PDB file of C-alpha atoms in Angstrom:
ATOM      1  CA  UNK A 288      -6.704  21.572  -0.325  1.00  0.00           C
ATOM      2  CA  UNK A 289      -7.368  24.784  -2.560  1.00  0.00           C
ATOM      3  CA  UNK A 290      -8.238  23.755  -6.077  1.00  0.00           C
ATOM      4  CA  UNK A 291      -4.807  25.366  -7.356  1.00  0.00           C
ATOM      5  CA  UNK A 292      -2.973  22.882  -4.697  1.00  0.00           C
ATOM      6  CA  UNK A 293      -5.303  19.926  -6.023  1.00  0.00           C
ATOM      7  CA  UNK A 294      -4.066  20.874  -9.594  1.00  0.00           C
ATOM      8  CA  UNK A 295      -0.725  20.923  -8.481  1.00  0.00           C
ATOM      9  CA  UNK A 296      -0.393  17.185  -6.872  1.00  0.00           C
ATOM     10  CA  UNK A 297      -2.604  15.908  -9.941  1.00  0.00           C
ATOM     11  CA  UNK A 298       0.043  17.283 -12.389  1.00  0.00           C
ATOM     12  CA  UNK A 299       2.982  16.300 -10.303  1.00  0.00           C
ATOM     13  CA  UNK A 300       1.052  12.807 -10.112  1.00  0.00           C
ATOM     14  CA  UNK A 301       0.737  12.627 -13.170  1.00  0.00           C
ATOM     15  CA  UNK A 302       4.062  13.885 -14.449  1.00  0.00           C
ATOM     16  CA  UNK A 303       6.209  11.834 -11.348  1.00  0.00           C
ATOM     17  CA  UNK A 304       4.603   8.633 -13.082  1.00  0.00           C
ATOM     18  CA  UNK A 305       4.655   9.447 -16.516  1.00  0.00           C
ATOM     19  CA  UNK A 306       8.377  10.739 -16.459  1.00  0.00           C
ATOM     20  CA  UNK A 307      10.043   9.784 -13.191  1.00  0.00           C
ATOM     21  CA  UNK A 308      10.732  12.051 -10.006  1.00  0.00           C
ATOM     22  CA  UNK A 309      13.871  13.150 -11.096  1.00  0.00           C
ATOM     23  CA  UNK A 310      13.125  13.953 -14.788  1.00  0.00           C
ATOM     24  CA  UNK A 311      10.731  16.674 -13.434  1.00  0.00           C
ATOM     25  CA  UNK A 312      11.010  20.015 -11.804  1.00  0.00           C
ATOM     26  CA  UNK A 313       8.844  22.084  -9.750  1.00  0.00           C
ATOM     27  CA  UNK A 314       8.575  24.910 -12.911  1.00  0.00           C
ATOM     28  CA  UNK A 315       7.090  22.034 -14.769  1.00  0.00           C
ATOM     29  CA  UNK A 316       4.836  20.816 -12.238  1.00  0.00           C
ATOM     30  CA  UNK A 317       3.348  24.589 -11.904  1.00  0.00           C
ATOM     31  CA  UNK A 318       3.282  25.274 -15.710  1.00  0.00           C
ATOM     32  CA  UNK A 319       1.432  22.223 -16.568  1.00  0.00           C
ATOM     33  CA  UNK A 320      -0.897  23.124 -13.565  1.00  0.00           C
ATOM     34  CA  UNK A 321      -1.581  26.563 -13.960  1.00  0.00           C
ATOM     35  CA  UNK A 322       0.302  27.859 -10.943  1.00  0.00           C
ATOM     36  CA  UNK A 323       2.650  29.494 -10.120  1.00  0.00           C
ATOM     37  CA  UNK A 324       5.655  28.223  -7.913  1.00  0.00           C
ATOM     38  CA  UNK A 325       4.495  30.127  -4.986  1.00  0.00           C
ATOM     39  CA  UNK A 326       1.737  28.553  -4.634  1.00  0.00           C
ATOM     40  CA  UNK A 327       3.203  24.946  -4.870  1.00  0.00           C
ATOM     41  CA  UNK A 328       5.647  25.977  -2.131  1.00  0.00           C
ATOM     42  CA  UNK A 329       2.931  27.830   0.093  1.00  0.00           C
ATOM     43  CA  UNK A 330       1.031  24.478  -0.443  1.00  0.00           C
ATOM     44  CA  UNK A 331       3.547  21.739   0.190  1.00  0.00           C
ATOM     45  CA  UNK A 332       6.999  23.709   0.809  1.00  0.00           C
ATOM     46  CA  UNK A 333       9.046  21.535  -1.078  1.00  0.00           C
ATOM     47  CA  UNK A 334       9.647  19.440  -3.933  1.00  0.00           C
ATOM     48  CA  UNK A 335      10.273  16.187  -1.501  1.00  0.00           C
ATOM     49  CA  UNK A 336       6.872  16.802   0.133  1.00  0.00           C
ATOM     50  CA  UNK A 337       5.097  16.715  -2.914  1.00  0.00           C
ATOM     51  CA  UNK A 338       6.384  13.141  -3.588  1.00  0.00           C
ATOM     52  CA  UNK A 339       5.194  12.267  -0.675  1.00  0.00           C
ATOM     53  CA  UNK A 340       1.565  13.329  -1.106  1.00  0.00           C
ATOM     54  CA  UNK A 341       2.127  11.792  -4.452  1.00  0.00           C
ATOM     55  CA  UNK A 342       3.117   8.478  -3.711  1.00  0.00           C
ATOM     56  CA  UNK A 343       0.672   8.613  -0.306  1.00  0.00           C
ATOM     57  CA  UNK A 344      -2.324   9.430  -2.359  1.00  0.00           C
ATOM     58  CA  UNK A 345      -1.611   6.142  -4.401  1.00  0.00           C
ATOM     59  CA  UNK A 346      -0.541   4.333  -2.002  1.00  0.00           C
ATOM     60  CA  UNK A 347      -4.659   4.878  -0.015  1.00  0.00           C
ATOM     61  CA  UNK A 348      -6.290   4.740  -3.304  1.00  0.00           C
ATOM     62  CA  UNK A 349      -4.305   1.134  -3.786  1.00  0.00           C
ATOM     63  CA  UNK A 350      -5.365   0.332  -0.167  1.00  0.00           C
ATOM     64  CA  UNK A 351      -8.982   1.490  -0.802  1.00  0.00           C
ATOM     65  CA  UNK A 352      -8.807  -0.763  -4.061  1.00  0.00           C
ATOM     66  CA  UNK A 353      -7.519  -3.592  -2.660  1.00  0.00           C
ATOM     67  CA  UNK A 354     -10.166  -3.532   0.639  1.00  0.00           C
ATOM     68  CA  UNK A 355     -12.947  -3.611  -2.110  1.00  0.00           C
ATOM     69  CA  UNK A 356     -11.370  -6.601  -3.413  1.00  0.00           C
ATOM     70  CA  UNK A 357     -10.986  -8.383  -0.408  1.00  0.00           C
ATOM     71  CA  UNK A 358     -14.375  -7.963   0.534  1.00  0.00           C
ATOM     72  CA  UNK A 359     -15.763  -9.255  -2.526  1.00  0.00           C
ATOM     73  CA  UNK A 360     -13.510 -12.255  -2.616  1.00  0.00           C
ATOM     74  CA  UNK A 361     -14.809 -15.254  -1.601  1.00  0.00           C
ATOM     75  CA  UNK A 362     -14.828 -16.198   1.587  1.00  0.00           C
ATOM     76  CA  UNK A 363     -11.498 -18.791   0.908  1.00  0.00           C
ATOM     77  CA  UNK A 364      -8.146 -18.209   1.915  1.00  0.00           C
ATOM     78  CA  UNK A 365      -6.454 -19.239  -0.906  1.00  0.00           C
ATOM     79  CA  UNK A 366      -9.411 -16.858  -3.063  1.00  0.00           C
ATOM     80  CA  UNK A 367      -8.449 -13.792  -1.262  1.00  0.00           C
ATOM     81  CA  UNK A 368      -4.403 -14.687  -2.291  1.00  0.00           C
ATOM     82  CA  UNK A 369      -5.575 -14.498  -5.585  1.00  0.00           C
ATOM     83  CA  UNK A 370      -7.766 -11.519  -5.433  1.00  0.00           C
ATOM     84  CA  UNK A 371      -4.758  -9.684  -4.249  1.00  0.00           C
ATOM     85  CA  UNK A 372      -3.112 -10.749  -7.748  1.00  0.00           C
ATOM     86  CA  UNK A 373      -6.440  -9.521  -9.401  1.00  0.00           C
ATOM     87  CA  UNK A 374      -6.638  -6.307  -7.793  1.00  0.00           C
ATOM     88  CA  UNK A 375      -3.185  -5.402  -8.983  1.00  0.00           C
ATOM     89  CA  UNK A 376      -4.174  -5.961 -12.299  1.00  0.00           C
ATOM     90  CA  UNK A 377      -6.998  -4.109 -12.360  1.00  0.00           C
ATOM     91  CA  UNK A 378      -4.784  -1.276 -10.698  1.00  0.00           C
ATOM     92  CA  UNK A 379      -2.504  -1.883 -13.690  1.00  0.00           C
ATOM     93  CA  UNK A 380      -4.729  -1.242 -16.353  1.00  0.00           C
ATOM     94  CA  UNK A 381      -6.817   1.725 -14.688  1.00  0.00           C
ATOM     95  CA  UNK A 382      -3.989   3.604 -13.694  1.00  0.00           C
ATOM     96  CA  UNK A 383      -1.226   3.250 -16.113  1.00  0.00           C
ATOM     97  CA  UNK A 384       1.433   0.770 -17.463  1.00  0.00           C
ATOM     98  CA  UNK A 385       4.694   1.971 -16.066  1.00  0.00           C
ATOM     99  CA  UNK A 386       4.768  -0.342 -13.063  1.00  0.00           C
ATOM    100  CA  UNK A 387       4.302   0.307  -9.649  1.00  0.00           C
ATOM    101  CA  UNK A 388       4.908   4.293  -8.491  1.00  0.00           C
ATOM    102  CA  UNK A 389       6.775   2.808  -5.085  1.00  0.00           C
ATOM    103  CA  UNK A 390       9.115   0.456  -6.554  1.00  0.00           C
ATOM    104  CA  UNK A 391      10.018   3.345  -9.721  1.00  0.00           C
ATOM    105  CA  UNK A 392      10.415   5.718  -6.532  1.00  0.00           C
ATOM    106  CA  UNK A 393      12.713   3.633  -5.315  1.00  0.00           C
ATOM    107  CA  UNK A 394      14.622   3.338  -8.232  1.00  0.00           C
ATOM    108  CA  UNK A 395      15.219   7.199  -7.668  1.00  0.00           C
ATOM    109  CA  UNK A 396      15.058   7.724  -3.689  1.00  0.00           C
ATOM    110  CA  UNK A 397      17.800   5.156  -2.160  1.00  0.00           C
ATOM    111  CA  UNK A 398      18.494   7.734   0.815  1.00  0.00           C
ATOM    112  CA  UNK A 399      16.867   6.750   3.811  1.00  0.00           C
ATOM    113  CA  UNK A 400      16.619  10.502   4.840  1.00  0.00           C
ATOM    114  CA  UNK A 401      14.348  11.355   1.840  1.00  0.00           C
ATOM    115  CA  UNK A 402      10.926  11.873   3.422  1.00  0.00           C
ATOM    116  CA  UNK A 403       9.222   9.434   1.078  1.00  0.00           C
ATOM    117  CA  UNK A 404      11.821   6.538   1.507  1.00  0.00           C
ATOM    118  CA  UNK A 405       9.747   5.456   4.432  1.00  0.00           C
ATOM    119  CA  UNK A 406       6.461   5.743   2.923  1.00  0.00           C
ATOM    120  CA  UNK A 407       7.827   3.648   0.271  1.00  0.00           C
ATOM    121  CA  UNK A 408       9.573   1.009   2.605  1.00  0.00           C
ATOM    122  CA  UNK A 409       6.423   0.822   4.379  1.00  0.00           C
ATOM    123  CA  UNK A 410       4.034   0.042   1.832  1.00  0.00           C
ATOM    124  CA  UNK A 411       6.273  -2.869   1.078  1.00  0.00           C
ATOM    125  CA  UNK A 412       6.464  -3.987   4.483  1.00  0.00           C
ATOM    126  CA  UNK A 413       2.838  -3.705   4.282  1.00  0.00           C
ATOM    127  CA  UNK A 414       2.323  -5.825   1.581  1.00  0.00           C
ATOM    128  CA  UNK A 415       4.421  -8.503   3.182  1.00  0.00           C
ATOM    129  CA  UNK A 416       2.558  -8.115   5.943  1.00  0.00           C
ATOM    130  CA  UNK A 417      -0.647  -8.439   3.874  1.00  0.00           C
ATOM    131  CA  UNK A 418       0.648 -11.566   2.430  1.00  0.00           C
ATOM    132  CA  UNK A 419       1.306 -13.027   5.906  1.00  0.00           C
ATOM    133  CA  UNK A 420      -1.971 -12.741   7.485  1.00  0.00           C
ATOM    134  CA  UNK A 421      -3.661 -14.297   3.907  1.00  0.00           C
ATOM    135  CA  UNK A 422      -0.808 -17.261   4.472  1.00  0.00           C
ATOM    136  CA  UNK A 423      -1.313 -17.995   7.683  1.00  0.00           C
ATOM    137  CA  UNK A 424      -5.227 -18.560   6.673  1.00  0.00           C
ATOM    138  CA  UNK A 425      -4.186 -20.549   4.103  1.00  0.00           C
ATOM    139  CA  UNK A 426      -2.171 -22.865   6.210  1.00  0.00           C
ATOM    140  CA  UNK A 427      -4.067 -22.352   9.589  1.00  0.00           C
ATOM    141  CA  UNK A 428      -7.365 -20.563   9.204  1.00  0.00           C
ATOM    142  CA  UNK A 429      -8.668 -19.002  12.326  1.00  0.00           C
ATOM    143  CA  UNK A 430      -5.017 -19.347  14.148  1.00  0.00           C
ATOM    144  CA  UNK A 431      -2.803 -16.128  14.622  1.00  0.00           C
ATOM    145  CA  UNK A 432       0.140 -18.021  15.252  1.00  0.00           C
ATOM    146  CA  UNK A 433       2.987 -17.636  13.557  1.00  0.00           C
ATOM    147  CA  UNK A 434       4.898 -19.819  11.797  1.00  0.00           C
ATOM    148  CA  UNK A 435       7.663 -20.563   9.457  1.00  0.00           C
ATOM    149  CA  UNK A 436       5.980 -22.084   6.425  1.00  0.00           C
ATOM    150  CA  UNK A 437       3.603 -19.429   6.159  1.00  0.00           C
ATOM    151  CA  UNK A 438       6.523 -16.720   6.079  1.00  0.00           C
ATOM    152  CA  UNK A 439       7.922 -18.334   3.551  1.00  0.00           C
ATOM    153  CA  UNK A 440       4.699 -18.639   1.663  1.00  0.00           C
ATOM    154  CA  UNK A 441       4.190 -14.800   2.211  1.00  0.00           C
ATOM    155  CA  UNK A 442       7.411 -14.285   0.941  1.00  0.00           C
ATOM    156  CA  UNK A 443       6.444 -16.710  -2.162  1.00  0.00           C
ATOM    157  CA  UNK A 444       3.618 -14.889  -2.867  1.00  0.00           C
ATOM    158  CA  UNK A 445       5.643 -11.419  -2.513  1.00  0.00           C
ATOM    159  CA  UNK A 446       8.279 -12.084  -4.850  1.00  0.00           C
ATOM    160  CA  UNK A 447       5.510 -12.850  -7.243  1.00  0.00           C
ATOM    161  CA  UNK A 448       3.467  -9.945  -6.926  1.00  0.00           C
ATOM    162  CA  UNK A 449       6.103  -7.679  -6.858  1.00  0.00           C
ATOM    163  CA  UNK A 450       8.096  -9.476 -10.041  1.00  0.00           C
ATOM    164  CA  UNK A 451       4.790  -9.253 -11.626  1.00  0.00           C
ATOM    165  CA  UNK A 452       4.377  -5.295 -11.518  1.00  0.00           C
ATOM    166  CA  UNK A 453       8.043  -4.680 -12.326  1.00  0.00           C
ATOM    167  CA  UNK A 454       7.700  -7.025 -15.806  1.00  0.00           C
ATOM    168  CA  UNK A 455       4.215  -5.430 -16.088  1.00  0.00           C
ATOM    169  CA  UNK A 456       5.964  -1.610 -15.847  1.00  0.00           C
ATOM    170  CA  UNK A 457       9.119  -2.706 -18.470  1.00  0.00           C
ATOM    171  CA  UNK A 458       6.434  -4.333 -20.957  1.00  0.00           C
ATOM    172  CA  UNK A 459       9.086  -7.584 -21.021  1.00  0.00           C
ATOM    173  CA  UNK A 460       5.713  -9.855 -21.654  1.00  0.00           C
ATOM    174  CA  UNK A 461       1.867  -9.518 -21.766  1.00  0.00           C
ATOM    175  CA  UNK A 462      -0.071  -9.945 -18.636  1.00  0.00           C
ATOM    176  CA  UNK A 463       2.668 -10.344 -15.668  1.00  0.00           C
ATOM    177  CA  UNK A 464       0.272 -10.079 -13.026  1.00  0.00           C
ATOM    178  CA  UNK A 465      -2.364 -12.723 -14.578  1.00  0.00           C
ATOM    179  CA  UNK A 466       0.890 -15.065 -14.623  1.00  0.00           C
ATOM    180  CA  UNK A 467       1.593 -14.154 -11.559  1.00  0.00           C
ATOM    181  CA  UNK A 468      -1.946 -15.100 -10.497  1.00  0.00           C
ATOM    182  CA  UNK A 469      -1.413 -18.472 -12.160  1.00  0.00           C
ATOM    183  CA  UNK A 470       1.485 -19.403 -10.598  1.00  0.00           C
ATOM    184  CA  UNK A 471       0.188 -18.443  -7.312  1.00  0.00           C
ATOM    185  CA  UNK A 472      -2.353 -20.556  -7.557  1.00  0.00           C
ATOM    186  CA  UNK A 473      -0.270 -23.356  -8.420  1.00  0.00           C
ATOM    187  CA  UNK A 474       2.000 -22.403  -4.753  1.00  0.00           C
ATOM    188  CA  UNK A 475      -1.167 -22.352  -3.144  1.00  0.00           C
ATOM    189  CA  UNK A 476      -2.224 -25.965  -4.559  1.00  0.00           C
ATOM    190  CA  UNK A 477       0.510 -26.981  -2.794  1.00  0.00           C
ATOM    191  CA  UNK A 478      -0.550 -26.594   0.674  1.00  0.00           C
ATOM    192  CA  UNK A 479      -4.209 -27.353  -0.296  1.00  0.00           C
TER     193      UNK A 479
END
């Protein structure tokens, strides 16, 4: 990526979070960059794509995050749950309060032609199927089977995660996501 193109996604990065997709414009994006809009459409070729490298370049530094996380947990089942929990919240405070970027996105892109609605289905699906694997060691370790209780402790754990960043992002209460890691916990007790 040229360093002008670089600038470009930063800003729009930036500026997409800050603001919201909609709220800003590609003139914006190149002014607060330093470009001009050629170069942002000779780079990316369209407002739409640049939400996509936007969101994807989140999305692997979450991943990225996250693997560090998970590798440093230790080495139970019901710790790596949690250190999900903990790496969102250390997400949260390095890289801004306004929630998380895919679930704001979607707030904005509900048309499954967009090119980023995938990319922001898919990191939920994703995260579910994160959750999934870490229940099923919970409940089973060393098994790959399937099984019904540990879906629906996946989706447990989901709906807290996920209800965590969103009251995290509107501010309704301090520290969602340590709640969030709480209350896991407690779920988790339960099958301890």
């Amino acid at each position: 990526m040229t360093p002008g193109a670089r600038r470009a996604l930063d800003a729009a990065s930036r500026l997409f979070y800050e603001h919201g997709i909609n709220a800003v414009g590609v003139d914006r994006i190149a002014a607060e960059a330093g470009v001009t809009k050629k170069t942002l459409y000779d780079r990316f070729g369209s407002k739409e794509q640049i939400v996509v490298e936007y969101l994807a370049g989140r999305d692997e530094r979450w991943r990225a995050l996250l693997d560090e996380r998970l590798a440093a947990a230790p080495p139970s089942p019901a710790e790596h749950v949690l250190a999900v929990f903990d790496a969102s919240r250390a997400w949260a405070e390095a890289n801004g309060s306004r929630g998380c970027s895919m679930v704001n996105a979607h707030a904005e892109i509900d048309d499954p032609e967009h090119p980023a609605y995938a990319l922001i289905t898919d990191q939920k699906a994703w995260m579910l199927q994160l959750f999934t694997s870490l229940a099923r060691e919970v409940l089973a370790p060393g098994e790959a089977t399937p099984s019904e209780t540990a879906d629906r402790l996946a989706r447990t754990l989901m709906l807290l995660h996920e209800g965590a960043l969103v009251a995290h992002g509107l501010g309704i209460f301090p520290d969602a996501l340590g709640l969030a890691r709480d209350q896991a916990r407690v779920v988790l007790g339960a099958y301890a």
